[in-house]
Tab-separated table of C-alpha atoms in Angstrom:
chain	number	residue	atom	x	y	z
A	1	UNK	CA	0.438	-13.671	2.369
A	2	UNK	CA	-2.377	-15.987	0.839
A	3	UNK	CA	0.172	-17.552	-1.574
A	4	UNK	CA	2.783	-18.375	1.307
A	5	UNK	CA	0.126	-19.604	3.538
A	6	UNK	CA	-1.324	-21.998	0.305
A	7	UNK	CA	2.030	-22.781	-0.408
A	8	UNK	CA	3.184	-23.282	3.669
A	9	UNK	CA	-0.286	-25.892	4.057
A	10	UNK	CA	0.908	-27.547	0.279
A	11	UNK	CA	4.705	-28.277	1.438
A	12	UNK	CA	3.733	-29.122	4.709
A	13	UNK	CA	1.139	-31.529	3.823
A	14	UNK	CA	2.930	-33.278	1.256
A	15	UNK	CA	6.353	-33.448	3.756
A	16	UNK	CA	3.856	-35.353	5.959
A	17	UNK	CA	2.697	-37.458	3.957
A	18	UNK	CA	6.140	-38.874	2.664
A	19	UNK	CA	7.456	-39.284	6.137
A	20	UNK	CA	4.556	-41.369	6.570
A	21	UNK	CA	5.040	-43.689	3.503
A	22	UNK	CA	6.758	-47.174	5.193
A	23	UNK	CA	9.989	-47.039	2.436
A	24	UNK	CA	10.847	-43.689	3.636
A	25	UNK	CA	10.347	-44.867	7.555
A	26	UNK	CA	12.516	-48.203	6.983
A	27	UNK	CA	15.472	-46.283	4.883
A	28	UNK	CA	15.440	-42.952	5.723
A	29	UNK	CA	13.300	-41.980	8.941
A	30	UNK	CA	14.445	-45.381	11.113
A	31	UNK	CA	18.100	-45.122	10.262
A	32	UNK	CA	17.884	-41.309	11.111
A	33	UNK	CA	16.430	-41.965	14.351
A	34	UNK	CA	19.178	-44.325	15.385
A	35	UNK	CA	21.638	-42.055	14.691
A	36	UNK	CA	20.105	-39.187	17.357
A	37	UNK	CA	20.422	-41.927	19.496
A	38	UNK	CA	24.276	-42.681	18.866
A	39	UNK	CA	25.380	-39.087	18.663
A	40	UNK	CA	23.210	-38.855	21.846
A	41	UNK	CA	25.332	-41.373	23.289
A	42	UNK	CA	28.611	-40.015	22.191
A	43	UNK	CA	27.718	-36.625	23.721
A	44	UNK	CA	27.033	-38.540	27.041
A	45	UNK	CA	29.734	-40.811	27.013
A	46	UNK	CA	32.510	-38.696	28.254
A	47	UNK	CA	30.081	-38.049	31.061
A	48	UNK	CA	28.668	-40.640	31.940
A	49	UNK	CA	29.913	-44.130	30.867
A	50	UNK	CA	27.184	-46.262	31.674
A	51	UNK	CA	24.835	-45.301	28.970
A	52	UNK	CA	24.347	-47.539	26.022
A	53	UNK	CA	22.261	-46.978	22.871
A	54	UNK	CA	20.326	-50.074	20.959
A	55	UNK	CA	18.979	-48.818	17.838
A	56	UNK	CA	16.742	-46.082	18.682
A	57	UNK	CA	17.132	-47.006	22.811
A	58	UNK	CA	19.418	-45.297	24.583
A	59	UNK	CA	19.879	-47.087	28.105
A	60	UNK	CA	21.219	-46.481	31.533
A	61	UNK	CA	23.462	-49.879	31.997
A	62	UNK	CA	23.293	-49.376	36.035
A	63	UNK	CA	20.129	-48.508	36.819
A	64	UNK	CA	18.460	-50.175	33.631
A	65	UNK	CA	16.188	-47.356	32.851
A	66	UNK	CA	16.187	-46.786	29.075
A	67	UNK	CA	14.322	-44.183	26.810
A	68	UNK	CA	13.267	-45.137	23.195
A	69	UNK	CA	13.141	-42.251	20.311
A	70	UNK	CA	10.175	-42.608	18.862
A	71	UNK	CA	8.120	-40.973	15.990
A	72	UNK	CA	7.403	-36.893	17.098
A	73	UNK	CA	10.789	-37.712	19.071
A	74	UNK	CA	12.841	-37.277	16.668
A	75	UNK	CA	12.553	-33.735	15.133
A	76	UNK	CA	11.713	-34.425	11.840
A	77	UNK	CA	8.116	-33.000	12.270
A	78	UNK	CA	9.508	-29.741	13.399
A	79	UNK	CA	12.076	-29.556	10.905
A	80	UNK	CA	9.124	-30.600	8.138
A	81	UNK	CA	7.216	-26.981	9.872
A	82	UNK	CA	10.685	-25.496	9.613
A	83	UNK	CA	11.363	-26.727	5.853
A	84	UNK	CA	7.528	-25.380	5.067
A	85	UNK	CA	7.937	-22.168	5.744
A	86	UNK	CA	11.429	-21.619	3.721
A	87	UNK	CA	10.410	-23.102	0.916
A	88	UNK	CA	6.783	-21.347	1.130
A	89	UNK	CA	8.705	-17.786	1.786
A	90	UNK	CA	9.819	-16.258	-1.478
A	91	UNK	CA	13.636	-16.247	-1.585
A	92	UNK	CA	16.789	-17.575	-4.061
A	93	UNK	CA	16.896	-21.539	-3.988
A	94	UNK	CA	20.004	-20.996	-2.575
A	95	UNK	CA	19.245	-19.184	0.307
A	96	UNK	CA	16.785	-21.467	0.933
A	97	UNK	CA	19.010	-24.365	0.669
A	98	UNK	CA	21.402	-22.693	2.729
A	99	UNK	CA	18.481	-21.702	5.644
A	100	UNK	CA	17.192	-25.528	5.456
A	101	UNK	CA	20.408	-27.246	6.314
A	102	UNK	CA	21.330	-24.451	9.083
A	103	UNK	CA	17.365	-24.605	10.398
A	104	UNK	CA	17.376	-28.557	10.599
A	105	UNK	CA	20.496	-28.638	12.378
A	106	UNK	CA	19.813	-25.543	14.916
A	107	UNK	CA	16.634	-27.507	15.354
A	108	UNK	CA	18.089	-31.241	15.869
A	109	UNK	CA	20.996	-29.637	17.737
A	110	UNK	CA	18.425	-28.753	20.078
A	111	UNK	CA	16.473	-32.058	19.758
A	112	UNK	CA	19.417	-34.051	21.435
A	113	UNK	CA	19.278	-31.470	24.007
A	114	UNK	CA	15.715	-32.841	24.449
A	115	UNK	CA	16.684	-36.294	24.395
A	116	UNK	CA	19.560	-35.914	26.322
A	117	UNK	CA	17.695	-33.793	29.273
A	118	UNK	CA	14.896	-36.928	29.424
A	119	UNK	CA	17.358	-39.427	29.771
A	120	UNK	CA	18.349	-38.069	32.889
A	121	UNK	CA	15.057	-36.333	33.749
A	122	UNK	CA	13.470	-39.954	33.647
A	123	UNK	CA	15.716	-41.539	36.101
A	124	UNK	CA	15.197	-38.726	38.587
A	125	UNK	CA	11.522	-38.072	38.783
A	126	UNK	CA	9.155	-39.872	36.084
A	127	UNK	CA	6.487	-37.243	36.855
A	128	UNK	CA	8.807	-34.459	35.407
A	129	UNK	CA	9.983	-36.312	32.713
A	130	UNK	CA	6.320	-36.364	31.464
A	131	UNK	CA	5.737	-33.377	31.720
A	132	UNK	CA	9.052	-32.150	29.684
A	133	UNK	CA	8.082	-35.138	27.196
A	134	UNK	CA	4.583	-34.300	26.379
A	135	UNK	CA	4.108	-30.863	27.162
A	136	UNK	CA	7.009	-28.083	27.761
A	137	UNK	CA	9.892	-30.048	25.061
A	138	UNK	CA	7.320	-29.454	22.023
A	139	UNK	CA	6.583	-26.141	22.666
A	140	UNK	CA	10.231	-25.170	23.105
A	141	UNK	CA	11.319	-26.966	19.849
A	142	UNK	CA	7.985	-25.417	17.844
A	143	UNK	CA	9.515	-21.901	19.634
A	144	UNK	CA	13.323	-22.920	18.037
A	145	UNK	CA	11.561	-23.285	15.093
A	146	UNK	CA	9.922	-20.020	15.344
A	147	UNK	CA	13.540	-18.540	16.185
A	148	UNK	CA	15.092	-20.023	13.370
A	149	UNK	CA	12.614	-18.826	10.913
A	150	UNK	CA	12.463	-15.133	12.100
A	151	UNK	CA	16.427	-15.582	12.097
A	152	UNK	CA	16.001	-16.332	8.631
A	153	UNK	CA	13.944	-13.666	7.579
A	154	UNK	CA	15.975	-11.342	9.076
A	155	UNK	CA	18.908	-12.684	7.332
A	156	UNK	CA	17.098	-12.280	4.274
A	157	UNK	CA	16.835	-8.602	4.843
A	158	UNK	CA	19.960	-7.532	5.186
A	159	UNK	CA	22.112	-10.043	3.412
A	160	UNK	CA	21.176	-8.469	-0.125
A	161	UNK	CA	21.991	-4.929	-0.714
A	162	UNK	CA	19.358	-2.515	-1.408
A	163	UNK	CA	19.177	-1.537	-4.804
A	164	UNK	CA	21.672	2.023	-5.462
A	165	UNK	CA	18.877	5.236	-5.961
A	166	UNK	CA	18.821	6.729	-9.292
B	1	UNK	CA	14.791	-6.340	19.051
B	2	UNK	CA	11.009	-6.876	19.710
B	3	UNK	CA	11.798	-10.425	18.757
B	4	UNK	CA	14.124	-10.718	21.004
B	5	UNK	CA	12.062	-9.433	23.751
B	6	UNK	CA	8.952	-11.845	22.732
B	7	UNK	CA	10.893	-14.907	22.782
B	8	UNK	CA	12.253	-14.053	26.218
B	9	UNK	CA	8.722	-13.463	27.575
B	10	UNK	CA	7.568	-15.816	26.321
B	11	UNK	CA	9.704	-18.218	27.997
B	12	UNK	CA	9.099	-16.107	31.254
B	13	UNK	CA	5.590	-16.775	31.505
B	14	UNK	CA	5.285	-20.127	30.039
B	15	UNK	CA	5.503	-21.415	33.847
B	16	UNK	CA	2.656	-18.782	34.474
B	17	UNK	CA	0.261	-20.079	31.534
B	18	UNK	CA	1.509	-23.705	32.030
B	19	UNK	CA	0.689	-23.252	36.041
B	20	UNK	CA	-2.601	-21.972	35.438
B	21	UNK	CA	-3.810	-24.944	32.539
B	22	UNK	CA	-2.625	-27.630	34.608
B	23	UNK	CA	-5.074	-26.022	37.391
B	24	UNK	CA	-7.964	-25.423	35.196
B	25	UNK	CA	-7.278	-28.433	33.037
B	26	UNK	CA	-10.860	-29.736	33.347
B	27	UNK	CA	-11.746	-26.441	32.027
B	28	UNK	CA	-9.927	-25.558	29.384
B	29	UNK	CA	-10.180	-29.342	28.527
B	30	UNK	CA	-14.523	-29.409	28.334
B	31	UNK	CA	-15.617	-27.523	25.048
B	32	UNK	CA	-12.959	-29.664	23.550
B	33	UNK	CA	-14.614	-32.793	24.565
B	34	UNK	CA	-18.367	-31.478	23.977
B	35	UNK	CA	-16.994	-30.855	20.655
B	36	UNK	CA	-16.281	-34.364	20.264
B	37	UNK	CA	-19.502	-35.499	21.587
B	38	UNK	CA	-21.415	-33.495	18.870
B	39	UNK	CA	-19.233	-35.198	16.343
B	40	UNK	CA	-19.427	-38.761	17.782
B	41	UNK	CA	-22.948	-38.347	18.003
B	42	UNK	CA	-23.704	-37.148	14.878
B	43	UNK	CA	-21.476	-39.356	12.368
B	44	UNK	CA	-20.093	-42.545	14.411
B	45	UNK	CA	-23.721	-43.270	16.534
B	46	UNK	CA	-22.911	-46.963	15.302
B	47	UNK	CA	-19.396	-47.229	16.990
B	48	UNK	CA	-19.107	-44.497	20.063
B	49	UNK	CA	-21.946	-45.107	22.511
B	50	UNK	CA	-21.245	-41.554	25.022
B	51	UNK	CA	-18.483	-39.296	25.549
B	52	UNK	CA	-17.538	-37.275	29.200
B	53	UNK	CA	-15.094	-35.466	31.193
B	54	UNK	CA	-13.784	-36.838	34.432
B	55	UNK	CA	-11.374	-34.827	35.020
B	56	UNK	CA	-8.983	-34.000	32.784
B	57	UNK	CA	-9.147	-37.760	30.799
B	58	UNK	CA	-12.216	-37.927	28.122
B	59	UNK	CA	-14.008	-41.492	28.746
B	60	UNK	CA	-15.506	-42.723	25.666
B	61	UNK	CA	-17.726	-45.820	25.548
B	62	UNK	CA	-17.846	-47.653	22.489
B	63	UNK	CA	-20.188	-50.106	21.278
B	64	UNK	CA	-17.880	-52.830	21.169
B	65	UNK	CA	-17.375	-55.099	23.849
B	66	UNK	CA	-15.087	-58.241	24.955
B	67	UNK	CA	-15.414	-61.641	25.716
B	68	UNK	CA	-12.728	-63.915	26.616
B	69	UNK	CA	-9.996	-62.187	24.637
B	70	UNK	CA	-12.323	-61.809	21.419
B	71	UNK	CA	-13.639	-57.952	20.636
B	72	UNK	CA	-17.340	-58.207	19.114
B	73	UNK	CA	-19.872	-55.684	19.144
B	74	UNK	CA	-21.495	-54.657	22.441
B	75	UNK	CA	-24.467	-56.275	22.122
B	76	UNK	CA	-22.956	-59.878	21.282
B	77	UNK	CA	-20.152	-59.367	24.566
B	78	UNK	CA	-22.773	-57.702	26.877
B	79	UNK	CA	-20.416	-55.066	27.882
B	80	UNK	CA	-18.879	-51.977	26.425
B	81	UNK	CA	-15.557	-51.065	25.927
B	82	UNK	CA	-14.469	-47.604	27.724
B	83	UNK	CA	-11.365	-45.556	26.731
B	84	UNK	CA	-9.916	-42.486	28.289
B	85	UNK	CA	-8.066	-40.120	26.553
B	86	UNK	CA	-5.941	-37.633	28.518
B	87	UNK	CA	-7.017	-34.497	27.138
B	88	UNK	CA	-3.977	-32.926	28.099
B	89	UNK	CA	-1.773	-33.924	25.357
B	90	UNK	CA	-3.933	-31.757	23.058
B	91	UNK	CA	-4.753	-28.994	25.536
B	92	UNK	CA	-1.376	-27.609	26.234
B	93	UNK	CA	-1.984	-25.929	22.919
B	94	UNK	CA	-3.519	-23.394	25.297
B	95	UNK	CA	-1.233	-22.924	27.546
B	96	UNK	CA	1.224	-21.945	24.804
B	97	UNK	CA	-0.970	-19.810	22.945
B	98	UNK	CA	-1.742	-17.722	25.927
B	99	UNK	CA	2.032	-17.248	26.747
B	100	UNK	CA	2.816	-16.440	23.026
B	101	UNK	CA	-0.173	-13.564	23.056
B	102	UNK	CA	0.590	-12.169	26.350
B	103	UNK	CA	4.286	-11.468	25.771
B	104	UNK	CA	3.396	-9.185	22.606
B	105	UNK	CA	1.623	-6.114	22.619
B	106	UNK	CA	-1.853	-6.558	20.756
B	107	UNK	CA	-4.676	-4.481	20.792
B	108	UNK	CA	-7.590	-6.431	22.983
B	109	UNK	CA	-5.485	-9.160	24.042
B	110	UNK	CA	-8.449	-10.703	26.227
B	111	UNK	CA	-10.781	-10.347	23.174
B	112	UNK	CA	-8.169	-12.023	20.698
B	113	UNK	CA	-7.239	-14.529	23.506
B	114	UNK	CA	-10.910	-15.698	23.439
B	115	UNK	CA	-11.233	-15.803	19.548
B	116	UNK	CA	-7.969	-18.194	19.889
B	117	UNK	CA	-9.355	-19.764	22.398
B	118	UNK	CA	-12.631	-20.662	20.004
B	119	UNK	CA	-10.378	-21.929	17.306
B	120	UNK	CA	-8.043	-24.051	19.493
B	121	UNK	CA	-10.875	-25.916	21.251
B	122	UNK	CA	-11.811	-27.085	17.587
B	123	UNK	CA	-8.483	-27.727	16.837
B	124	UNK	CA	-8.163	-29.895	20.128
B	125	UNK	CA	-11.531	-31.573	19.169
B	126	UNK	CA	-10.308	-33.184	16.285
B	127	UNK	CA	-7.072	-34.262	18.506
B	128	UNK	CA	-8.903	-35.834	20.586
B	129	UNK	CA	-10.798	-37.956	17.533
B	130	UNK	CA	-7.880	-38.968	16.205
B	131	UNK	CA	-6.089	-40.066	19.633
B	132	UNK	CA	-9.632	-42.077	19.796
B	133	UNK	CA	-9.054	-43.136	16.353
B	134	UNK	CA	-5.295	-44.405	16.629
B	135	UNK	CA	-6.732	-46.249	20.085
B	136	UNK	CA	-9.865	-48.125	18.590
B	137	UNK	CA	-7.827	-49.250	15.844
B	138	UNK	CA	-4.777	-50.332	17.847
B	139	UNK	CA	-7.636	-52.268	20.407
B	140	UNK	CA	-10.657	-53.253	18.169
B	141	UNK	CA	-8.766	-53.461	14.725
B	142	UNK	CA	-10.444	-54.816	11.688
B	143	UNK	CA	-14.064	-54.596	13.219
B	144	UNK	CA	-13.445	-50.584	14.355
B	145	UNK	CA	-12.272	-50.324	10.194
B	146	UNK	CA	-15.072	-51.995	8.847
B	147	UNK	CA	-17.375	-49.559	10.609
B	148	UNK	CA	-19.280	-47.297	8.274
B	149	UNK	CA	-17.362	-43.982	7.781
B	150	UNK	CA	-13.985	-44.631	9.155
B	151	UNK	CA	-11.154	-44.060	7.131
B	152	UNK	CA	-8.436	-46.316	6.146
B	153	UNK	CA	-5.708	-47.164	9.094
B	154	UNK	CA	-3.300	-45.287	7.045
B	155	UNK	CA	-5.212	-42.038	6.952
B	156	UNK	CA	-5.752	-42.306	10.832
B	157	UNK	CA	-2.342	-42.406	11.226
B	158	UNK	CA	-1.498	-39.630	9.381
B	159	UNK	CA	-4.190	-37.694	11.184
B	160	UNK	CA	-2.840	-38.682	14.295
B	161	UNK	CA	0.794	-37.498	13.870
B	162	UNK	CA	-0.352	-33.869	11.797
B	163	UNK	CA	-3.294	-33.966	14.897
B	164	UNK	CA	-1.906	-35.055	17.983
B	165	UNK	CA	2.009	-34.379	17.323
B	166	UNK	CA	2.325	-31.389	15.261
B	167	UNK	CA	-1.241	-29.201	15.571
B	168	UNK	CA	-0.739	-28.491	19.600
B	169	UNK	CA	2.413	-26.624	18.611
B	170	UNK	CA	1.930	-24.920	15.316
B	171	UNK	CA	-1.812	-23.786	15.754
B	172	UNK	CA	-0.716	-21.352	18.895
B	173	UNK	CA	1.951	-20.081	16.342
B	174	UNK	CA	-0.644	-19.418	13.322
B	175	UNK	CA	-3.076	-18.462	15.301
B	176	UNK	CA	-0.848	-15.800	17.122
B	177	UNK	CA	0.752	-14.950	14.320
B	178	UNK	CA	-2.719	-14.024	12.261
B	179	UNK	CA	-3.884	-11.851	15.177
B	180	UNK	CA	-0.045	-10.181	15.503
B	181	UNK	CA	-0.871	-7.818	12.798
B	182	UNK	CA	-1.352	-4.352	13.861
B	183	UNK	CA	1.573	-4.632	16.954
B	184	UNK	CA	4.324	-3.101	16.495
B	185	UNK	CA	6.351	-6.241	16.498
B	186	UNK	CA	3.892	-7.364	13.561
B	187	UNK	CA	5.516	-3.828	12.000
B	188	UNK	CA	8.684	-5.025	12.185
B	189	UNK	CA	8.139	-8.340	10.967
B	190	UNK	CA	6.229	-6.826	7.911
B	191	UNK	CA	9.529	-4.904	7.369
B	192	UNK	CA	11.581	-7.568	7.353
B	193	UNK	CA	9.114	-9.624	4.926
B	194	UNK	CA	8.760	-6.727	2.427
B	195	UNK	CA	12.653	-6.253	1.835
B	196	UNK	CA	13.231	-9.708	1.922
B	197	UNK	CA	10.415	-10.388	-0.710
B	198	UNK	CA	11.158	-7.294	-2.250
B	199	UNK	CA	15.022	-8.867	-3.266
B	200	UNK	CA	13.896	-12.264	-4.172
């Protein structure tokens, strides 16, 4: 327990710290965050065809409101938690691998939920679209992250076969 | 199974623990910002003049001041710049932590509750610094970084997105987590861990 937890506070500090540096921002964390908000868009389109995304903005062409993905928007600090614990929990790389890609995408599948449920929320009532922005949307993303890990331990379990008795 | 049923209550009573904090929000909000006022007082004396509650937003009055667009110290403007912080963007940590506990079945929930309770109004402390931090150097700048003992602009960013963004989600979860053991949904849990470990 004391080497995953050294190990969890190691990965997770260090993940942090690159997403902060300004080359990963402008070429990886940027152009990542514009893309939520075109596969956002695409998701809405066939819905609704007055939305239009601008980079990171995705905006309401009618009514003019417009909601911009910002840093802790975007799910990459989640994901970093998410990404932490795998590669703190002792496992084969490639079942880590393998629980990394399916974790970040259970967790940004869930993410454009988010983003998707403010757009709308926003135009409706701004009071409840602060309250699912700041309070209730992180807690239910840290909780997908908490599914997806116990998922993966679980996985873990029974994936490999015990070993045959003597 | 168990984890099943703990993610489904805690969903249930999120509204219940969610209902309650935004009630009590002054409440749950004050240690917190006392917290903060120890810290203020003892280490930045030279750039936060008093902290309080009003509410649920923390007003903080610095000793720097403005005159005709210029920031300068307090005593050059004549008046002091005040900042509130809503306290709730840190103190929903609570509400969270209280759902997670209450939907598994600890020993002494109430007397665990209050030991998380202890550690999350320290964690929520140094929230609220760095939301003060990312605010003074967004409004005062250069003069708020030349102050003695504040760290570099980068650093207070960095404390403010692992602070303010990621620690009111993922202390509930540690914290819950360390005081899980002994349930029987900890049991289960260590079951999975062993034979996972066990094969790696």
């Amino acid at each position: 327990m004391a080497r995953f937890l050294f190990l969890f506070c190691g990965v997770l500090g260090a993940l942090f710290a690159i997403e902060m540096l300004k080359p990963v921002q402008e070429a990886v964390i940027q152009p990542f965050t514009g893309l939520l908000a075109a596969l956002s868009t695409a998701i809405i389109l066939p819905f609704d065809d007055t939305v239009i995304a601008q980079g990171r903005i995705l905006r309401d062409a009618t009514t003019g409101f417009a909601v911009s993905i910002e840093a802790g928007c975007n799910g990459v600090e989640a994901a970093i938690v998410l990404i932490a614990g795998i590669v703190a929990f002792p496992a084969a790389i490639k079942h880590k691998i393998a629980a990394i890609i399916a974790g970040f995408f259970f967790v940004q599948a869930l993410n454009i939920v988010r983003i998707i449920s403010l757009f709308y929320l926003g135009q409706w009532n701004y009071t409840v679209f602060e309250w699912f922005h700041l309070y209730l949307w992180p807690v239910l993303i840290m909780l997908d992250v908490l599914v997806v890990f116990a998922i993966y331990l679980q996985w873990l379990g029974k994936n490999i076969p015990n070993p045959e008795p003597a | 199974m168990l984890m099943r049923r703990q993610f489904v209550l805690t969903l249930a009573l999120m509204p219940v623990t969610f209902g309650i904090w935004y009630a009590a929000g002054t409440l749950f909000a004050a240690p917190a910002a006392w917290v903060c006022d120890l810290i203020f007082g003892l280490a930045y004396s030279s750039i936060i003049d008093s902290t309080g509650l009003q509410g649920v937003e923390m007003v903080v009055v610095t000793q720097f001041g403005e005159t005709s667009g210029s920031i300068m110290s307090a005593a050059q403007a004549g008046n002091q710049i005040m900042l509130e912080i809503n306290t709730r963007l840190v103190s929903y940590s609570i509400a969270f932590y209280a759902a997670l506990l209450m939907a598994s079945n600890v020993k002494d929930p109430l007397y665990k509750f209050c030991v998380g309770l202890f550690w999350l109004w320290l964690i929520m402390a140094f929230g609220l610094a760095s939301i003060l931090g990312r605010d003074l150097l967004m409004m005062v700048g250069a003069l708020f970084l030349n102050a003695p003992g504040v760290p570099p602009a980068d650093l207070i960013a960095l404390t403010y997105q692992f602070n303010v963004l990621l620690m009111p989600t993922l202390a509930p979860v540690c914290l819950w987590f360390w005081q899980l053991r002994g349930s029987p949904l900890w049991e289960a849990l260590a079951h999975d861990i062993k034979r996972a470990s066990a094969k790696a």
